[in-house]
C-alpha cells in the first residue's frame, strides 16, 4: 500500500495510455448515441446510459489495477482462469441466447459475457506459465502441452456459443504470449506449419452461416441480400463518409437501419460514415499509439511475467482492432468481434480497461522494484 | 517483432480506408443515396378539351384505384381473395406477382384495380377492416363528358404498353397515352409533366419523410373550333343511321361539327380496355371505331357534278349556255348509259342540269373533258388528297386518271369509264370532310383552307399558349364567274322549281346545296333500280353538300348517310336540322340575334 503514496507512481503513470482509453471510450459512447439514434430528438437510448455506467466502473478498475502491484495476480492466475472457464461452461449449459448464439449469463440487472473475461484470464495464466526462465534454446514442443490444454477448452467453448471472432482472438492472443515467451525456432515453425495444414479441417467445423460469410467475403455480390448484405452495407457506409464524413448523427446508413449490428460489430462503419477518412484515420492512430506504447512497456519490463502480461493485453487490442476494422472495410471475412473500448458491451469494455490498467501497472513497477 | 507486424497491419487498414473513403467515395455515396431515397412519381393531370365557347368536352377527374402493400397484409392470399370478390375481378394476385417480377421495392404499393366505380369504392371502404394492406388511392382519370359524342374527333387514352415504354423515355408503367383522335395528335400538349417526390425510407422500406417534391405540371388545354350544341344537333339528326356530318366555316376552315356514326364511348378505354370489349368493338359490323368523316370513302354520286361543272366551265368545254339533249339515256359503245329520269330532261343547259341533276348532260361534259382534265380539277378542289387535318389516319380517297389507272391496274383508261366518273361513280371515292371543303370553296370564292379544329392551346387557368391561325392550303383557281354560276345553281337545287334538295330549306336563310345518291352495288351499268326495293346493305348512300346563306356564306356542310337511299330525302333533313340550329346560334348578318334562353346552356335539352 506504500506504493500508493510513492510520488514515482504518479510520475511514471502512463498518462498517454490512459488518455487513449478514455478518448476511445468517449468516442464509442458518442458513436453509440448515433447508432441508437432513430431520428427522435431528445431521446437517449438506455444502451447509452448503460455503457456510460460500465465505462465508469471500467475506469475505477483501470485505476485500481494500475496503482496496485500486478505481481499479486500471478498467484491468482490459475483460480482466475478456472473461474472464467467455469463461467463459460455455465454459459454453455444455462446461458442466455440472443441472435442465434448463447454468449451471456443473466445476472439480474446486467448480463455477463464470460468469453470477454476469458481473454483476460488466458493472457494472465499463460503469462504466469511462461514467466519462468526458458531452457537454453527456448521452449520446446513438450513445454507447450499445458498451454495447449489451457487454450483448447476455452477456445472450444467460445467456438461452441458460437463466437468465431472471440475464439480467434483467444487463439491469437494465446499464440502471441507463447511466441513472446521464447520458443525454439523449430518448434515455432512447426506451429505455423501445423496451423496452415489444419485450415481445411477447420472449414468442416464451421457452421453453415459462417461458411456462407466466408464465401460471401470472396464474392459479396453473389448473395447481396443475405450473407453478403452486411459486408456491402458496411462498405457503402464507410465509403459514403468520404474525406470529412457526413457529420455527427447524420449517417443515413446507420440511422435508417441499413447497417446491421451497428452498435457492436459494425460500430466502426457508423463512425467512419459520420466522421470520414479524417476521423477514421485519427481513430486508428489512437489505437496504433496505444499498441506502440503497450509493446514498449512489454519490452522495457523488468521481469518476464509483467512483460508477457503487457504483450498479451496489447496483442488483444491489436488483433481485435485489425479483425474488426478489416471486417468492416471488407478486407477480412465477417466474424463478430467488438472494437475495443468503442463497441457496445459492458463486459468487454470493463475487461479491456482492466487489462490496460495492468499494462500501466507493469510500467510503473519497473521503477519501483 | 510484433511491432513490425502491427505497423504493417495498420498500414493495410489505412490504405483500405483511403481507397474506400477518398478514391471510391462518389460511388459509395451514390449507393447510400439509392439505399435511402425512393422516388415516387406524381402523374400530371391531362389537359382539358373545350369547345369553341369554352365548355369542357373532356375533363380530368380524380379516379379511385385499389392499391395493395403486400408487406402490410397479414395473409396476402386471403386478403386478395376477399378483395377480388368485392371488386369482381380475378387478377389481384396476378398483378402483385407481376409487380414482384418487375422488381418492386419493399413497401411499394401495387395498383391492382383502376377506375373503381362508386359501388366498388364504398365496398372497399366498408370492408376495410377485413382487408389489411389494401387502400384506396386517387389518380387523375380521363372523363369524356358526352360519351360517344364526337368520340372520333376527341379520341381516347389508354395505358402505355411495354413496347412503348422501351421507346418513350418520359413514360412510366401505368401512364396514360393518347391512342386516337385529338388525344393522340396533341399528346405532347395534353400530357403535362409528371412531378415526383423523394421519400426517405429505412432498410425495410418504411417511408419516413418527404425530402423533396417537384410538383407535377398539368397538361395544356385545347380549345376547339367545334361547337358543342352543333355537335349534339348533328349527332341527333343522324340518329341511329351510319354516316357522317362535317361542317366548316368557309371563311377560315374552322370545323364546326364533326360527327361519325355509329360511335363508341371512349370512357371504356380509360382503365385499359378488356380483350372482350375490344373484340366486340372491332368486330362490330357497324365499325364504330372507324372515323367515317375522314376515313370513310364513298362514291360521291351526283355531288361530283359540282366538280364536273367547274372543270367544264374552266376548261371551256362548255359555257353556261351550251345545250345538250337528254332523252333519258346515252348510247356509248354498244350500250346505253341512262339518266335517273327515264323520260329524260329534253334540251337542257348547265343550270337546270345541276338543279335537276341530269346524268346525260354530265356524260356529255365528261366526254368533252376527258378523264385527265376532270382529275386535274378534282385535285385542285381538294379531292383525292389528304386535307392536312391534324388527325390520323386520314384517307385521301381516289380521283382516277389515266396515270392512276396505269399505276394501279397496269391498264389503259377506257373512255366509257369517264362516263361513270362524270356522275361520281366508278373509281371515284371521297371523304365527307373533302366534300364539306368542296362546298366551302364554292361558297368562299375558291379558297382552300386547311381544316382546323384546334383554335388555341391554353394553360389550365386560360392563359393562351399558342393560337392557330387559319392556313390557306391553296387557291382553287376557278374564276369568280364560274363559282357564281354554281352558287346560283345550288341555290335553285334547294329553292328552285324541280330542285332535288328542297328538303334542306329553312325559313329566313337561303340554303344552297347539291344532292347525291351513290350506288353501292355495281349494278348493271346504266341501270337504275327503284329506291327501297333493295335490302339495306345494297341501298344507295345518300349525300347532301350545302352552304348558307346564299350571300356571304358562314357555314358549309357535307352529310353522308350510309344506305340512306336518295340524297334529297335521306341526307337533306339532316342538313336542314343542322342549319336551323346553326342559324339560331349564329344568326346570318343583317338579322337580329335571337334572344338567348337558358336552354342553350343546357345542352341536353337541345334535341
Coordinates of C-alpha atoms in Angstrom, one line a residue, chain B residues 57-546:
Chain B
X57 CA -65.8 18.2 -73.5
X58 CA -63.1 16.1 -71.9
X59 CA -62.0 16.5 -68.3
X60 CA -59.5 15.0 -65.9
X61 CA -61.2 13.9 -62.8
X62 CA -60.0 12.1 -59.7
X63 CA -60.4 8.4 -60.1
X64 CA -60.0 5.8 -57.4
X65 CA -57.7 2.9 -57.6
X66 CA -57.2 0.0 -55.2
X67 CA -53.6 -0.5 -54.1
X68 CA -52.1 -3.3 -52.1
X69 CA -49.0 -3.2 -49.9
X70 CA -48.2 -6.9 -49.7
X71 CA -46.0 -6.3 -46.6
X72 CA -48.9 -4.9 -44.7
X73 CA -51.2 -7.8 -45.5
X74 CA -51.1 -10.4 -42.7
X75 CA -52.4 -13.2 -45.0
X76 CA -51.9 -12.0 -48.6
X77 CA -53.8 -14.8 -50.2
X78 CA -56.9 -14.4 -48.1
X79 CA -56.9 -10.7 -48.4
X80 CA -56.5 -10.9 -52.2
X81 CA -59.4 -13.4 -52.3
X82 CA -61.7 -11.1 -50.4
X83 CA -60.6 -8.1 -52.5
X84 CA -61.3 -10.0 -55.7
X85 CA -64.7 -10.9 -54.5
X86 CA -65.5 -7.2 -53.7
X87 CA -64.1 -5.9 -56.9
X88 CA -65.5 -8.6 -59.1
X89 CA -62.1 -9.3 -60.7
X90 CA -59.7 -12.3 -60.5
X91 CA -56.4 -10.6 -61.3
X92 CA -55.3 -9.2 -57.9
X93 CA -52.7 -11.9 -57.1
X94 CA -51.6 -11.9 -60.7
X95 CA -50.9 -8.2 -60.7
X96 CA -49.0 -8.5 -57.4
X97 CA -46.9 -11.3 -58.8
X98 CA -46.2 -9.2 -61.9
X99 CA -45.1 -6.2 -59.9
X100 CA -42.8 -8.5 -57.9
X101 CA -41.3 -9.8 -61.1
X102 CA -40.5 -6.3 -62.2
X103 CA -38.5 -5.7 -59.1
X104 CA -40.9 -3.9 -56.7
X105 CA -39.2 -2.4 -53.7
X106 CA -40.4 -3.4 -50.3
X107 CA -43.4 -1.5 -49.1
X108 CA -44.1 -0.1 -52.5
X109 CA -47.8 -0.3 -53.2
X110 CA -49.1 -2.3 -56.2
X111 CA -52.1 -0.9 -58.1
X112 CA -54.4 -3.9 -58.5
X113 CA -57.5 -2.1 -60.0
X114 CA -58.1 1.2 -61.6
X115 CA -61.1 3.4 -62.3
X116 CA -63.2 1.9 -59.5
X117 CA -66.9 2.5 -59.6
X118 CA -68.6 4.3 -56.8
X119 CA -70.0 1.0 -55.7
X120 CA -66.6 -0.6 -55.5
X121 CA -65.2 2.3 -53.6
X122 CA -68.0 2.0 -51.0
X123 CA -67.5 -1.7 -50.8
X124 CA -63.8 -1.3 -50.1
X125 CA -64.4 1.4 -47.5
X126 CA -66.9 -0.6 -45.6
X127 CA -64.8 -3.8 -45.6
X128 CA -61.6 -2.0 -44.7
X129 CA -61.0 -4.0 -41.5
X130 CA -61.1 -7.3 -43.4
X131 CA -58.6 -6.0 -45.9
X132 CA -55.3 -5.3 -44.2
X133 CA -52.8 -3.8 -46.6
X134 CA -55.4 -2.7 -49.0
X135 CA -56.1 1.0 -49.5
X136 CA -57.7 3.4 -51.9
X137 CA -55.6 6.0 -53.8
X138 CA -56.6 8.8 -56.1
X139 CA -55.2 9.2 -59.6
X140 CA -56.1 11.5 -62.4
X141 CA -58.6 9.8 -64.8
X142 CA -60.0 10.9 -68.1
X143 CA -63.7 11.6 -68.4
X144 CA -65.5 12.2 -71.7
X145 CA -68.4 14.2 -70.6
X146 CA -70.7 13.4 -73.5
X147 CA -69.6 9.8 -74.0
X148 CA -69.8 8.8 -77.6
X149 CA -70.5 12.3 -78.9
X150 CA -67.6 13.4 -81.1
X151 CA -65.6 10.4 -79.9
X152 CA -63.8 10.1 -83.2
X153 CA -62.5 13.6 -83.0
X154 CA -61.6 13.6 -79.3
X155 CA -60.2 10.1 -79.4
X156 CA -59.3 8.2 -76.3
X157 CA -56.4 7.3 -74.0
X158 CA -55.0 4.0 -72.9
X159 CA -52.2 2.7 -70.8
X160 CA -48.7 2.6 -72.3
X161 CA -47.7 -0.8 -73.4
X162 CA -44.4 -2.4 -72.5
X163 CA -43.2 -1.9 -76.1
X164 CA -43.9 1.8 -76.0
X165 CA -42.1 2.1 -72.6
X166 CA -38.9 0.9 -74.3
X167 CA -39.1 3.7 -76.8
X168 CA -40.6 6.6 -74.9
X169 CA -38.2 7.9 -72.3
X170 CA -40.7 10.1 -70.4
X171 CA -43.3 7.5 -69.8
X172 CA -43.5 5.0 -67.0
X173 CA -45.6 1.9 -66.5
X174 CA -49.2 2.8 -65.7
X175 CA -49.0 6.2 -67.5
X176 CA -51.8 7.1 -70.0
X177 CA -51.1 7.9 -73.6
X178 CA -53.3 9.3 -76.3
X179 CA -54.4 6.4 -78.6
X180 CA -56.7 8.0 -81.2
X181 CA -58.1 11.3 -82.4
X182 CA -57.0 14.6 -80.7
X183 CA -55.8 12.7 -77.7
X184 CA -53.2 11.1 -79.9
X185 CA -52.4 14.1 -82.2
X186 CA -52.0 16.5 -79.3
X187 CA -50.4 14.1 -76.9
X188 CA -47.4 16.2 -76.2
X189 CA -49.5 19.3 -75.3
X190 CA -52.2 17.5 -73.3
X191 CA -49.8 15.3 -71.4
X192 CA -48.1 17.7 -69.0
X193 CA -45.1 16.8 -67.0
X194 CA -45.2 14.3 -64.1
X195 CA -43.7 15.5 -60.8
X196 CA -42.0 13.5 -58.2
X197 CA -41.5 13.1 -54.5
X198 CA -38.2 12.0 -53.0
X199 CA -39.1 9.9 -49.9
X200 CA -36.6 8.8 -47.4
X201 CA -37.1 5.1 -46.5
X202 CA -35.4 2.9 -44.0
X203 CA -33.8 -0.5 -44.6
X204 CA -37.2 -2.3 -44.6
X205 CA -38.7 0.3 -46.9
X206 CA -40.9 2.1 -44.4
X207 CA -41.5 5.7 -45.6
X208 CA -40.1 8.1 -43.1
X209 CA -40.3 11.6 -44.5
X210 CA -40.6 13.7 -47.6
X211 CA -37.2 15.0 -48.7
X212 CA -38.1 17.0 -51.8
X213 CA -41.1 17.5 -54.0
X214 CA -41.3 18.6 -57.6
X215 CA -44.9 19.4 -58.4
X216 CA -46.4 18.0 -61.5
X217 CA -47.2 20.3 -64.3
X218 CA -50.7 19.8 -65.7
X219 CA -51.1 19.4 -69.4
X220 CA -52.3 22.2 -71.7
X221 CA -55.9 22.5 -72.7
X222 CA -57.2 22.5 -76.2
X223 CA -59.8 25.0 -77.3
X224 CA -61.6 23.5 -80.3
X225 CA -63.4 25.2 -83.1
X226 CA -66.2 22.7 -82.6
X227 CA -69.5 23.9 -81.1
X228 CA -71.0 21.5 -78.6
X229 CA -74.6 22.5 -79.4
X230 CA -74.0 21.9 -83.1
X231 CA -72.2 18.7 -82.4
X232 CA -75.2 17.5 -80.5
X233 CA -77.8 18.5 -83.0
X234 CA -75.8 16.9 -85.8
X235 CA -75.5 13.7 -83.8
X236 CA -79.2 13.7 -83.1
X237 CA -80.1 14.4 -86.7
X238 CA -78.1 11.4 -87.9
X239 CA -79.9 9.4 -85.3
X240 CA -79.3 5.7 -85.4
X241 CA -78.1 5.7 -89.0
X242 CA -74.5 5.1 -90.0
X243 CA -72.9 8.1 -91.7
X244 CA -71.1 11.3 -91.1
X245 CA -71.5 15.1 -90.9
X246 CA -68.8 17.6 -91.3
X247 CA -69.5 21.4 -91.0
X248 CA -66.9 24.0 -91.9
X249 CA -66.7 27.8 -91.6
X250 CA -65.9 28.6 -95.2
X251 CA -64.2 31.9 -94.2
X252 CA -61.4 30.2 -92.2
X253 CA -61.6 26.4 -92.4
X254 CA -62.8 26.0 -88.9
X255 CA -64.6 22.7 -88.2
X256 CA -67.9 23.5 -86.5
X257 CA -69.2 20.0 -86.2
X258 CA -67.6 16.6 -86.8
X259 CA -69.7 13.5 -86.4
X260 CA -69.2 9.9 -87.4
X261 CA -71.8 7.3 -86.7
X262 CA -72.0 4.8 -85.2
X263 CA -69.8 5.9 -82.3
X264 CA -68.3 4.4 -79.2
X265 CA -67.8 5.5 -75.6
X266 CA -64.2 6.5 -75.1
X267 CA -64.7 6.2 -71.4
X268 CA -64.4 2.4 -71.6
X269 CA -60.7 2.7 -72.7
X270 CA -59.6 4.5 -69.6
X271 CA -59.0 1.5 -67.4
X272 CA -57.3 -0.4 -70.1
X273 CA -59.9 -2.0 -72.3
X274 CA -60.6 -5.7 -71.7
X275 CA -60.0 -8.1 -74.5
X276 CA -63.7 -8.9 -74.7
X277 CA -64.7 -5.3 -75.1
X278 CA -62.1 -4.7 -77.7
X279 CA -63.2 -7.7 -79.7
X280 CA -66.7 -6.6 -79.5
X281 CA -65.8 -3.1 -80.7
X282 CA -63.6 -4.1 -83.5
X283 CA -65.8 -7.0 -84.7
X284 CA -68.9 -4.8 -84.7
X285 CA -70.4 -4.9 -88.3
X286 CA -71.1 -1.2 -87.9
X287 CA -67.4 -0.4 -87.5
X288 CA -67.9 2.1 -84.7
X289 CA -64.1 2.7 -84.4
X290 CA -63.8 3.9 -87.9
X291 CA -63.9 7.7 -88.3
X292 CA -66.1 8.0 -91.3
X293 CA -65.6 11.7 -91.6
X294 CA -62.0 11.3 -92.7
X295 CA -61.5 7.6 -93.1
X296 CA -64.8 6.7 -94.8
X297 CA -64.5 6.8 -98.6
X298 CA -67.7 6.8 -100.5
X299 CA -68.5 7.4 -104.2
X300 CA -69.7 11.0 -104.3
X301 CA -72.6 10.3 -106.7
X302 CA -74.2 13.4 -108.1
X303 CA -72.4 15.8 -105.7
X304 CA -69.5 15.2 -108.1
X305 CA -71.4 17.1 -110.8
X306 CA -70.2 20.3 -109.0
X307 CA -66.7 19.3 -109.9
X308 CA -67.7 18.4 -113.4
X309 CA -69.4 21.8 -113.8
X310 CA -66.3 23.7 -112.6
X311 CA -64.0 21.7 -114.8
X312 CA -66.3 22.1 -117.8
X313 CA -66.6 25.9 -117.5
X314 CA -62.9 26.5 -116.6
X315 CA -61.7 24.3 -119.5
X316 CA -64.2 25.9 -121.8
X317 CA -65.6 22.6 -122.7
X318 CA -69.0 24.1 -122.1
X319 CA -70.5 27.6 -121.4
X320 CA -73.5 28.2 -119.2
X321 CA -75.5 28.1 -122.3
X322 CA -74.2 25.0 -124.0
X323 CA -77.2 22.8 -124.6
X324 CA -77.4 19.1 -124.6
X325 CA -80.5 16.9 -125.2
X326 CA -81.4 14.3 -122.6
X327 CA -83.6 11.5 -123.9
X328 CA -83.3 9.5 -120.7
X329 CA -80.1 7.8 -121.7
X330 CA -77.0 8.0 -123.8
X331 CA -75.7 5.3 -126.1
X332 CA -72.0 4.9 -125.9
X333 CA -70.1 2.0 -127.4
X334 CA -72.7 -0.7 -127.6
X335 CA -74.7 0.1 -124.5
X336 CA -76.9 2.7 -123.0
X337 CA -75.9 4.9 -120.1
X338 CA -79.1 6.0 -118.5
X339 CA -80.3 9.2 -116.8
X340 CA -82.1 8.7 -113.4
X341 CA -85.1 10.2 -115.1
X342 CA -86.4 7.7 -117.6
X343 CA -88.4 10.1 -119.6
X344 CA -85.3 12.4 -119.9
X345 CA -84.8 16.1 -119.4
X346 CA -85.1 17.2 -123.0
X347 CA -83.0 20.2 -124.1
X348 CA -81.0 21.2 -121.1
X349 CA -78.2 23.7 -120.0
X350 CA -75.9 23.7 -117.1
X351 CA -78.1 25.5 -114.5
X352 CA -81.0 23.1 -114.9
X353 CA -78.7 20.1 -115.3
X354 CA -77.3 20.8 -111.8
X355 CA -80.7 21.7 -110.3
X356 CA -82.4 18.6 -111.6
X357 CA -79.2 16.5 -111.5
X358 CA -79.4 15.3 -115.1
X359 CA -76.9 12.5 -115.7
X360 CA -76.9 12.6 -119.5
X361 CA -75.8 16.3 -119.5
X362 CA -72.7 15.4 -117.4
X363 CA -72.0 12.3 -119.6
X364 CA -71.6 14.7 -122.4
X365 CA -69.4 17.1 -120.4
X366 CA -67.3 14.2 -119.3
X367 CA -66.7 13.1 -122.9
X368 CA -65.7 16.6 -123.9
X369 CA -63.3 16.9 -120.9
X370 CA -61.7 13.6 -120.8
X371 CA -60.6 11.9 -117.6
X372 CA -57.4 13.8 -117.0
X373 CA -58.9 17.2 -117.1
X374 CA -61.6 16.1 -114.7
X375 CA -58.9 14.7 -112.4
X376 CA -57.0 18.0 -112.6
X377 CA -59.9 20.0 -111.3
X378 CA -60.9 17.4 -108.7
X379 CA -57.4 17.6 -107.3
X380 CA -57.5 21.4 -107.4
X381 CA -60.7 21.3 -105.3
X382 CA -59.0 19.1 -102.7
X383 CA -60.4 15.7 -103.7
X384 CA -58.1 12.6 -103.9
X385 CA -55.7 14.1 -101.5
X386 CA -55.3 14.5 -97.8
X387 CA -56.6 17.7 -96.3
X388 CA -53.7 18.2 -93.9
X389 CA -56.0 17.8 -90.9
X390 CA -54.1 17.0 -87.7
X391 CA -55.9 13.7 -87.3
X392 CA -54.6 10.3 -88.2
X393 CA -55.1 8.2 -90.2
X394 CA -56.8 10.3 -92.9
X395 CA -57.9 8.7 -96.2
X396 CA -57.2 10.6 -99.4
X397 CA -59.9 9.0 -101.4
X398 CA -59.5 8.2 -105.1
X399 CA -59.7 10.5 -108.1
X400 CA -58.9 8.3 -111.1
X401 CA -56.8 9.4 -114.1
X402 CA -55.0 7.7 -116.9
X403 CA -51.8 7.7 -115.0
X404 CA -53.5 6.4 -111.9
X405 CA -55.1 3.5 -113.7
X406 CA -51.8 2.6 -115.3
X407 CA -50.1 2.5 -112.0
X408 CA -52.9 0.8 -110.2
X409 CA -54.1 -1.8 -112.7
X410 CA -51.4 -1.5 -115.4
X411 CA -54.2 -1.0 -117.8
X412 CA -55.1 1.9 -120.1
X413 CA -58.1 4.1 -119.5
X414 CA -61.3 3.3 -121.4
X415 CA -63.3 6.4 -122.4
X416 CA -66.5 4.7 -121.3
X417 CA -65.2 4.7 -117.7
X418 CA -65.2 8.5 -117.9
X419 CA -69.0 8.4 -118.1
X420 CA -69.2 6.7 -114.7
X421 CA -66.8 9.2 -113.2
X422 CA -68.8 12.1 -114.6
X423 CA -71.7 11.2 -112.3
X424 CA -69.5 10.4 -109.3
X425 CA -69.4 6.6 -109.7
X426 CA -66.8 4.1 -110.9
X427 CA -63.4 4.5 -109.3
X428 CA -64.2 7.9 -107.7
X429 CA -64.3 8.0 -103.9
X430 CA -64.2 10.9 -101.5
X431 CA -64.5 11.5 -97.7
X432 CA -67.2 13.6 -96.1
X433 CA -64.5 16.1 -95.0
X434 CA -63.4 16.6 -98.6
X435 CA -67.0 17.2 -99.7
X436 CA -67.5 19.8 -97.0
X437 CA -64.4 21.5 -98.1
X438 CA -65.7 21.5 -101.7
X439 CA -68.9 23.2 -100.6
X440 CA -66.8 25.7 -98.6
X441 CA -64.6 26.5 -101.7
X442 CA -67.6 27.2 -103.8
X443 CA -69.1 29.3 -101.1
X444 CA -66.0 31.4 -100.3
X445 CA -64.9 32.1 -103.9
X446 CA -62.2 29.4 -104.3
X447 CA -60.0 29.4 -101.2
X448 CA -59.0 26.0 -99.9
X449 CA -58.3 26.3 -96.2
X450 CA -56.6 23.6 -94.2
X451 CA -59.3 22.2 -91.9
X452 CA -58.7 23.4 -88.4
X453 CA -60.3 22.2 -85.2
X454 CA -57.9 23.4 -82.6
X455 CA -58.3 27.2 -82.2
X456 CA -55.8 27.6 -79.3
X457 CA -53.7 25.8 -76.7
X458 CA -54.2 27.2 -73.3
X459 CA -52.8 26.8 -69.8
X460 CA -55.2 25.5 -67.2
X461 CA -56.0 29.0 -66.0
X462 CA -56.9 30.1 -69.5
X463 CA -53.7 31.9 -70.4
X464 CA -53.2 31.3 -74.1
X465 CA -50.0 29.5 -75.1
X466 CA -50.5 29.3 -78.8
X467 CA -53.2 30.3 -81.2
X468 CA -53.7 28.6 -84.5
X469 CA -54.3 31.0 -87.4
X470 CA -56.2 29.9 -90.5
X471 CA -54.0 28.3 -93.1
X472 CA -54.7 28.8 -96.8
X473 CA -53.7 25.5 -98.4
X474 CA -54.2 26.7 -102.0
X475 CA -56.4 28.8 -104.3
X476 CA -58.6 26.6 -106.3
X477 CA -58.0 28.7 -109.4
X478 CA -61.6 28.8 -110.7
X479 CA -63.0 32.1 -111.8
X480 CA -65.5 34.1 -109.9
X481 CA -68.0 33.8 -112.7
X482 CA -67.8 30.0 -112.7
X483 CA -68.3 29.8 -108.9
X484 CA -71.2 32.3 -109.0
X485 CA -72.8 30.1 -111.7
X486 CA -72.5 27.1 -109.3
X487 CA -73.8 29.1 -106.4
X488 CA -76.8 30.1 -108.4
X489 CA -77.5 26.5 -109.4
X490 CA -77.0 25.2 -105.9
X491 CA -79.5 27.8 -104.6
X492 CA -82.1 26.5 -107.0
X493 CA -81.3 22.9 -106.0
X494 CA -82.8 23.8 -102.7
X495 CA -85.2 26.6 -103.5
X496 CA -86.0 26.5 -107.2
X497 CA -88.6 24.6 -109.2
X498 CA -87.6 21.0 -109.9
X499 CA -84.7 21.2 -107.4
X500 CA -83.7 17.9 -105.8
X501 CA -82.8 19.4 -102.4
X502 CA -86.0 21.0 -101.2
X503 CA -85.8 19.0 -98.0
X504 CA -83.0 21.3 -96.8
X505 CA -84.9 24.5 -97.0
X506 CA -85.1 26.5 -93.8
X507 CA -87.0 29.7 -93.1
X508 CA -85.2 33.0 -93.1
X509 CA -82.0 31.8 -94.7
X510 CA -81.3 30.9 -98.3
X511 CA -79.6 27.5 -98.3
X512 CA -77.6 26.3 -101.3
X513 CA -76.8 22.6 -101.8
X514 CA -76.4 19.6 -104.0
X515 CA -77.8 16.2 -103.5
X516 CA -76.1 12.9 -104.3
X517 CA -77.1 9.3 -104.4
X518 CA -74.2 7.0 -104.6
X519 CA -74.6 3.4 -105.9
X520 CA -73.2 0.8 -103.5
X521 CA -73.5 -2.3 -105.6
X522 CA -72.2 -2.1 -109.1
X523 CA -75.5 -2.5 -110.8
X524 CA -75.5 -3.4 -114.5
X525 CA -74.0 -0.3 -115.9
X526 CA -76.5 2.4 -116.5
X527 CA -79.4 0.7 -114.8
X528 CA -81.2 2.4 -112.0
X529 CA -83.3 0.4 -109.6
X530 CA -86.1 1.9 -107.6
X531 CA -85.2 3.0 -104.1
X532 CA -86.3 1.0 -101.1
X533 CA -86.8 -2.1 -103.3
X534 CA -83.5 -3.5 -102.2
X535 CA -82.1 -4.9 -99.0
X536 CA -80.5 -2.3 -96.8
X537 CA -76.9 -3.2 -97.5
X538 CA -77.4 -2.7 -101.2
X539 CA -79.2 0.5 -100.8
X540 CA -77.5 3.7 -102.1
X541 CA -75.6 6.1 -99.9
X542 CA -77.3 9.5 -99.6
X543 CA -75.2 12.7 -99.9
X544 CA -76.0 16.3 -99.3
X545 CA -73.5 19.1 -99.5
X546 CA -74.6 22.6 -98.7

